[in-house]
Amino acid sequence: MGIDQLPHLELTREIARRFNFLYKPVFPEPQPLMTEFPKIPGTDGRKMSKSYNNAIYLADTKEEVWEKLRTMVTDPKRIKRTDPGDPEVCPVFSLHRVYSSPDIIQQVDAGCRTAGIGCIECKKWLNSALLQRLEPIWERRSQLINNSSMVKGVVEAGAKRAREVTSAVLEEVKDAVGL
Ligand code: SF4
């Protein structure tokens, strides 16, 4: 999960605690399980979010991805190509940390601090790393779009599995509240 899901999890924990206290212990309190990168910056440097309109979507085309990266904010103090930058304050570098190889991350870190690379070059490296991740997803996505019966089958199997689990819990809940 990402860091912005923590308040939702806390609400769930509170509901579980309250129910368990009022009736009987049915619900375990869920614990956070963070992803390796719990916060991904958006193209404007704030957290990536649909509501901020700063997200890169799986449905974006290659051209849209590059346009978003090309115009992405960088270290605000790096105004000219000859100005050294600070990767630690740059959201492009944060995305490199998620998607690029250790070698590229190291080259960006050093190149940015010494003005050895420009921001467009840096963004092109990020673009290549992102495309490597996105291309197999795009391929799979287009296969699925053209195979709606397969998607329907997966959704139905998931719903059946969820019903099996939830119906057992629901019985416990009914028993606990005396229904
Ligand atoms: S070189 Fe890369 S890390 Fe440095 S400021 Fe430019 S975009 Fe950011």
PDB file of C-alpha atoms and ligand atoms in Angstrom:
ATOM      1  CA  MET A   1       0.000   0.000   0.000  1.00  0.00           C
ATOM      2  CA  GLY A   2       0.973   3.637  -0.379  1.00  0.00           C
ATOM      3  CA  ILE A   3       1.384   6.151   2.399  1.00  0.00           C
ATOM      4  CA  ASP A   4      -1.830   7.961   1.435  1.00  0.00           C
ATOM      5  CA  GLN A   5      -3.871   4.842   2.222  1.00  0.00           C
ATOM      6  CA  LEU A   6      -2.843   4.931   5.896  1.00  0.00           C
ATOM      7  CA  PRO A   7      -5.831   7.081   7.042  1.00  0.00           C
ATOM      8  CA  HIS A   8      -8.248   4.616   5.369  1.00  0.00           C
ATOM      9  CA  LEU A   9      -6.504   1.726   7.076  1.00  0.00           C
ATOM     10  CA  GLU A  10      -6.710   3.511  10.427  1.00  0.00           C
ATOM     11  CA  LEU A  11     -10.462   3.952   9.942  1.00  0.00           C
ATOM     12  CA  THR A  12     -10.771   0.210   9.243  1.00  0.00           C
ATOM     13  CA  ARG A  13      -8.738  -0.564  12.349  1.00  0.00           C
ATOM     14  CA  GLU A  14     -10.979   1.690  14.437  1.00  0.00           C
ATOM     15  CA  ILE A  15     -14.142  -0.006  13.124  1.00  0.00           C
ATOM     16  CA  ALA A  16     -12.641  -3.440  13.864  1.00  0.00           C
ATOM     17  CA  ARG A  17     -11.645  -2.405  17.407  1.00  0.00           C
ATOM     18  CA  ARG A  18     -15.085  -0.902  18.072  1.00  0.00           C
ATOM     19  CA  PHE A  19     -16.945  -3.947  16.792  1.00  0.00           C
ATOM     20  CA  ASN A  20     -14.721  -6.360  18.715  1.00  0.00           C
ATOM     21  CA  PHE A  21     -15.211  -4.307  21.898  1.00  0.00           C
ATOM     22  CA  LEU A  22     -19.003  -3.979  21.551  1.00  0.00           C
ATOM     23  CA  TYR A  23     -19.735  -7.556  20.480  1.00  0.00           C
ATOM     24  CA  LYS A  24     -17.007 -10.171  20.327  1.00  0.00           C
ATOM     25  CA  PRO A  25     -13.626 -10.447  18.634  1.00  0.00           C
ATOM     26  CA  VAL A  26     -14.432 -11.224  15.012  1.00  0.00           C
ATOM     27  CA  PHE A  27     -12.217  -8.858  13.070  1.00  0.00           C
ATOM     28  CA  PRO A  28      -8.415  -8.881  13.222  1.00  0.00           C
ATOM     29  CA  GLU A  29      -6.954  -5.358  13.156  1.00  0.00           C
ATOM     30  CA  PRO A  30      -5.340  -4.948   9.733  1.00  0.00           C
ATOM     31  CA  GLN A  31      -1.691  -3.890   9.762  1.00  0.00           C
ATOM     32  CA  PRO A  32      -0.053  -1.696   7.108  1.00  0.00           C
ATOM     33  CA  LEU A  33       2.074  -3.470   4.520  1.00  0.00           C
ATOM     34  CA  MET A  34       3.939  -0.785   2.608  1.00  0.00           C
ATOM     35  CA  THR A  35       5.300  -1.160  -0.893  1.00  0.00           C
ATOM     36  CA  GLU A  36       8.999  -0.521  -1.430  1.00  0.00           C
ATOM     37  CA  PHE A  37       8.127   2.997  -2.665  1.00  0.00           C
ATOM     38  CA  PRO A  38       5.095   4.081  -0.629  1.00  0.00           C
ATOM     39  CA  LYS A  39       4.966   7.572  -2.139  1.00  0.00           C
ATOM     40  CA  ILE A  40       5.314   8.281  -5.871  1.00  0.00           C
ATOM     41  CA  PRO A  41       5.627  11.915  -6.921  1.00  0.00           C
ATOM     42  CA  GLY A  42       3.412  13.298  -9.663  1.00  0.00           C
ATOM     43  CA  THR A  43       4.601  15.371 -12.591  1.00  0.00           C
ATOM     44  CA  ASP A  44       4.166  18.559 -10.551  1.00  0.00           C
ATOM     45  CA  GLY A  45       6.133  17.217  -7.582  1.00  0.00           C
ATOM     46  CA  ARG A  46       3.087  16.638  -5.384  1.00  0.00           C
ATOM     47  CA  LYS A  47       1.938  13.076  -4.711  1.00  0.00           C
ATOM     48  CA  MET A  48       0.770  11.373  -7.899  1.00  0.00           C
ATOM     49  CA  SER A  49      -3.002  11.607  -7.958  1.00  0.00           C
ATOM     50  CA  LYS A  50      -5.790  11.621 -10.509  1.00  0.00           C
ATOM     51  CA  SER A  51      -7.425  14.533  -8.696  1.00  0.00           C
ATOM     52  CA  TYR A  52      -4.279  16.659  -9.116  1.00  0.00           C
ATOM     53  CA  ASN A  53      -4.158  15.773 -12.809  1.00  0.00           C
ATOM     54  CA  ASN A  54      -0.453  14.998 -12.419  1.00  0.00           C
ATOM     55  CA  ALA A  55      -0.465  11.251 -12.995  1.00  0.00           C
ATOM     56  CA  ILE A  56       0.998   9.017 -15.677  1.00  0.00           C
ATOM     57  CA  TYR A  57      -1.648   6.459 -16.601  1.00  0.00           C
ATOM     58  CA  LEU A  58      -1.272   2.916 -17.826  1.00  0.00           C
ATOM     59  CA  ALA A  59      -3.618   3.914 -20.645  1.00  0.00           C
ATOM     60  CA  ASP A  60      -1.369   6.788 -21.762  1.00  0.00           C
ATOM     61  CA  THR A  61       0.312   6.470 -25.137  1.00  0.00           C
ATOM     62  CA  LYS A  62       4.067   6.586 -25.618  1.00  0.00           C
ATOM     63  CA  GLU A  63       3.747  10.202 -26.808  1.00  0.00           C
ATOM     64  CA  GLU A  64       1.616  11.191 -23.802  1.00  0.00           C
ATOM     65  CA  VAL A  65       4.098   9.631 -21.377  1.00  0.00           C
ATOM     66  CA  TRP A  66       6.988  11.564 -22.916  1.00  0.00           C
ATOM     67  CA  GLU A  67       5.028  14.820 -22.955  1.00  0.00           C
ATOM     68  CA  LYS A  68       4.274  14.424 -19.253  1.00  0.00           C
ATOM     69  CA  LEU A  69       7.921  13.668 -18.461  1.00  0.00           C
ATOM     70  CA  ARG A  70       9.229  16.429 -20.734  1.00  0.00           C
ATOM     71  CA  THR A  71       7.197  19.053 -18.889  1.00  0.00           C
ATOM     72  CA  MET A  72       7.715  17.548 -15.427  1.00  0.00           C
ATOM     73  CA  VAL A  73       8.998  19.894 -12.710  1.00  0.00           C
ATOM     74  CA  THR A  74      12.651  19.549 -11.705  1.00  0.00           C
ATOM     75  CA  ASP A  75      14.922  21.113  -9.099  1.00  0.00           C
ATOM     76  CA  PRO A  76      13.551  24.687  -9.120  1.00  0.00           C
ATOM     77  CA  LYS A  77      17.024  26.105  -8.435  1.00  0.00           C
ATOM     78  CA  ARG A  78      18.462  24.498 -11.553  1.00  0.00           C
ATOM     79  CA  ILE A  79      17.531  27.238 -13.976  1.00  0.00           C
ATOM     80  CA  LYS A  80      20.290  27.064 -16.586  1.00  0.00           C
ATOM     81  CA  ARG A  81      21.847  23.934 -18.107  1.00  0.00           C
ATOM     82  CA  THR A  82      25.138  24.931 -16.465  1.00  0.00           C
ATOM     83  CA  ASP A  83      23.617  25.163 -12.961  1.00  0.00           C
ATOM     84  CA  PRO A  84      24.360  22.124 -10.786  1.00  0.00           C
ATOM     85  CA  GLY A  85      21.182  20.568  -9.400  1.00  0.00           C
ATOM     86  CA  ASP A  86      20.116  18.692  -6.307  1.00  0.00           C
ATOM     87  CA  PRO A  87      18.499  15.360  -7.212  1.00  0.00           C
ATOM     88  CA  GLU A  88      17.150  15.003  -3.695  1.00  0.00           C
ATOM     89  CA  VAL A  89      14.600  17.764  -4.313  1.00  0.00           C
ATOM     90  CA  CYS A  90      13.734  16.681  -7.856  1.00  0.00           C
ATOM     91  CA  PRO A  91      10.644  14.506  -8.522  1.00  0.00           C
ATOM     92  CA  VAL A  92      12.255  13.206 -11.733  1.00  0.00           C
ATOM     93  CA  PHE A  93      14.998  11.685  -9.615  1.00  0.00           C
ATOM     94  CA  SER A  94      12.401  10.148  -7.291  1.00  0.00           C
ATOM     95  CA  LEU A  95      10.939   8.354 -10.321  1.00  0.00           C
ATOM     96  CA  HIS A  96      14.424   7.257 -11.416  1.00  0.00           C
ATOM     97  CA  ARG A  97      14.780   5.640  -7.997  1.00  0.00           C
ATOM     98  CA  VAL A  98      11.650   3.597  -8.682  1.00  0.00           C
ATOM     99  CA  TYR A  99      12.177   2.693 -12.330  1.00  0.00           C
ATOM    100  CA  SER A 100      15.847   3.026 -13.352  1.00  0.00           C
ATOM    101  CA  SER A 101      18.773   0.658 -12.913  1.00  0.00           C
ATOM    102  CA  PRO A 102      21.300   1.366 -10.103  1.00  0.00           C
ATOM    103  CA  ASP A 103      23.818   2.365 -12.771  1.00  0.00           C
ATOM    104  CA  ILE A 104      21.543   5.020 -14.288  1.00  0.00           C
ATOM    105  CA  ILE A 105      20.518   6.269 -10.831  1.00  0.00           C
ATOM    106  CA  GLN A 106      24.184   6.758  -9.995  1.00  0.00           C
ATOM    107  CA  GLN A 107      24.843   8.540 -13.323  1.00  0.00           C
ATOM    108  CA  VAL A 108      21.892  10.869 -12.765  1.00  0.00           C
ATOM    109  CA  ASP A 109      22.944  11.605  -9.203  1.00  0.00           C
ATOM    110  CA  ALA A 110      26.493  12.515 -10.208  1.00  0.00           C
ATOM    111  CA  GLY A 111      25.565  14.196 -13.511  1.00  0.00           C
ATOM    112  CA  CYS A 112      22.910  16.389 -11.916  1.00  0.00           C
ATOM    113  CA  ARG A 113      25.130  17.591  -9.064  1.00  0.00           C
ATOM    114  CA  THR A 114      27.957  18.564 -11.451  1.00  0.00           C
ATOM    115  CA  ALA A 115      25.741  19.856 -14.305  1.00  0.00           C
ATOM    116  CA  GLY A 116      27.257  17.046 -16.352  1.00  0.00           C
ATOM    117  CA  ILE A 117      23.809  16.174 -17.727  1.00  0.00           C
ATOM    118  CA  GLY A 118      20.854  18.333 -18.676  1.00  0.00           C
ATOM    119  CA  CYS A 119      17.318  17.792 -17.453  1.00  0.00           C
ATOM    120  CA  ILE A 120      16.053  16.723 -20.874  1.00  0.00           C
ATOM    121  CA  GLU A 121      18.771  14.051 -21.119  1.00  0.00           C
ATOM    122  CA  CYS A 122      17.880  12.921 -17.602  1.00  0.00           C
ATOM    123  CA  LYS A 123      14.200  12.749 -18.527  1.00  0.00           C
ATOM    124  CA  LYS A 124      14.995  10.746 -21.671  1.00  0.00           C
ATOM    125  CA  TRP A 125      16.725   8.136 -19.506  1.00  0.00           C
ATOM    126  CA  LEU A 126      13.679   8.032 -17.266  1.00  0.00           C
ATOM    127  CA  ASN A 127      11.435   7.746 -20.311  1.00  0.00           C
ATOM    128  CA  SER A 128      13.402   4.690 -21.535  1.00  0.00           C
ATOM    129  CA  ALA A 129      13.172   3.034 -18.127  1.00  0.00           C
ATOM    130  CA  LEU A 130       9.452   3.744 -17.894  1.00  0.00           C
ATOM    131  CA  LEU A 131       8.779   2.430 -21.405  1.00  0.00           C
ATOM    132  CA  GLN A 132      10.541  -0.812 -20.546  1.00  0.00           C
ATOM    133  CA  ARG A 133       8.018  -1.292 -17.750  1.00  0.00           C
ATOM    134  CA  LEU A 134       5.010   0.006 -19.630  1.00  0.00           C
ATOM    135  CA  GLU A 135       5.367  -1.767 -22.966  1.00  0.00           C
ATOM    136  CA  PRO A 136       4.598  -5.292 -21.659  1.00  0.00           C
ATOM    137  CA  ILE A 137       1.659  -3.819 -19.718  1.00  0.00           C
ATOM    138  CA  TRP A 138       0.335  -2.068 -22.833  1.00  0.00           C
ATOM    139  CA  GLU A 139       0.627  -5.307 -24.766  1.00  0.00           C
ATOM    140  CA  ARG A 140      -1.246  -7.274 -22.107  1.00  0.00           C
ATOM    141  CA  ARG A 141      -3.831  -4.509 -21.836  1.00  0.00           C
ATOM    142  CA  SER A 142      -4.603  -4.570 -25.536  1.00  0.00           C
ATOM    143  CA  GLN A 143      -4.914  -8.391 -25.445  1.00  0.00           C
ATOM    144  CA  LEU A 144      -7.424  -8.090 -22.609  1.00  0.00           C
ATOM    145  CA  ILE A 145      -9.375  -5.283 -24.262  1.00  0.00           C
ATOM    146  CA  ASN A 146      -9.855  -7.605 -27.223  1.00  0.00           C
ATOM    147  CA  ASN A 147     -10.858 -10.524 -25.027  1.00  0.00           C
ATOM    148  CA  SER A 148     -13.767  -9.371 -22.886  1.00  0.00           C
ATOM    149  CA  SER A 149     -14.912 -12.952 -22.128  1.00  0.00           C
ATOM    150  CA  MET A 150     -11.568 -13.691 -20.461  1.00  0.00           C
ATOM    151  CA  VAL A 151     -11.879 -10.532 -18.309  1.00  0.00           C
ATOM    152  CA  LYS A 152     -15.455 -11.492 -17.414  1.00  0.00           C
ATOM    153  CA  GLY A 153     -14.246 -14.960 -16.378  1.00  0.00           C
ATOM    154  CA  VAL A 154     -11.547 -13.522 -14.103  1.00  0.00           C
ATOM    155  CA  VAL A 155     -14.003 -11.092 -12.491  1.00  0.00           C
ATOM    156  CA  GLU A 156     -16.573 -13.851 -11.917  1.00  0.00           C
ATOM    157  CA  ALA A 157     -13.988 -16.227 -10.413  1.00  0.00           C
ATOM    158  CA  GLY A 158     -12.779 -13.427  -8.102  1.00  0.00           C
ATOM    159  CA  ALA A 159     -16.317 -12.571  -7.052  1.00  0.00           C
ATOM    160  CA  LYS A 160     -17.024 -16.240  -6.278  1.00  0.00           C
ATOM    161  CA  ARG A 161     -13.874 -16.525  -4.160  1.00  0.00           C
ATOM    162  CA  ALA A 162     -14.710 -13.296  -2.319  1.00  0.00           C
ATOM    163  CA  ARG A 163     -18.270 -14.503  -1.640  1.00  0.00           C
ATOM    164  CA  GLU A 164     -16.949 -17.740  -0.119  1.00  0.00           C
ATOM    165  CA  VAL A 165     -14.738 -15.835   2.308  1.00  0.00           C
ATOM    166  CA  THR A 166     -17.158 -13.027   3.142  1.00  0.00           C
ATOM    167  CA  SER A 167     -20.145 -15.299   3.712  1.00  0.00           C
ATOM    168  CA  ALA A 168     -18.255 -17.182   6.449  1.00  0.00           C
ATOM    169  CA  VAL A 169     -17.303 -13.888   8.134  1.00  0.00           C
ATOM    170  CA  LEU A 170     -20.834 -12.579   7.735  1.00  0.00           C
ATOM    171  CA  GLU A 171     -22.153 -15.611   9.606  1.00  0.00           C
ATOM    172  CA  GLU A 172     -19.733 -14.852  12.453  1.00  0.00           C
ATOM    173  CA  VAL A 173     -20.888 -11.209  12.493  1.00  0.00           C
ATOM    174  CA  LYS A 174     -24.563 -12.197  12.582  1.00  0.00           C
ATOM    175  CA  ASP A 175     -23.861 -14.583  15.411  1.00  0.00           C
ATOM    176  CA  ALA A 176     -21.914 -11.920  17.335  1.00  0.00           C
ATOM    177  CA  VAL A 177     -24.693  -9.323  17.089  1.00  0.00           C
ATOM    178  CA  GLY A 178     -27.429 -11.896  17.752  1.00  0.00           C
ATOM    179  CA  LEU A 179     -29.150 -11.954  14.374  1.00  0.00           C
TER     180      LEU A 179
HETATM  181  S1  SF4 B   1      19.190  16.533 -14.056  1.00  0.00           S
HETATM  182 FE1  SF4 B   1      17.502  15.152 -13.579  1.00  0.00          FE
HETATM  183  S2  SF4 B   1      17.544  14.960 -11.351  1.00  0.00           S
HETATM  184 FE2  SF4 B   1      18.730  16.795 -11.878  1.00  0.00          FE
HETATM  185  S3  SF4 B   1      17.263  18.495 -11.746  1.00  0.00           S
HETATM  186 FE3  SF4 B   1      17.342  17.813 -13.881  1.00  0.00          FE
HETATM  187  S4  SF4 B   1      15.656  16.349 -14.038  1.00  0.00           S
HETATM  188 FE4  SF4 B   1      16.113  16.603 -11.883  1.00  0.00          FE
END
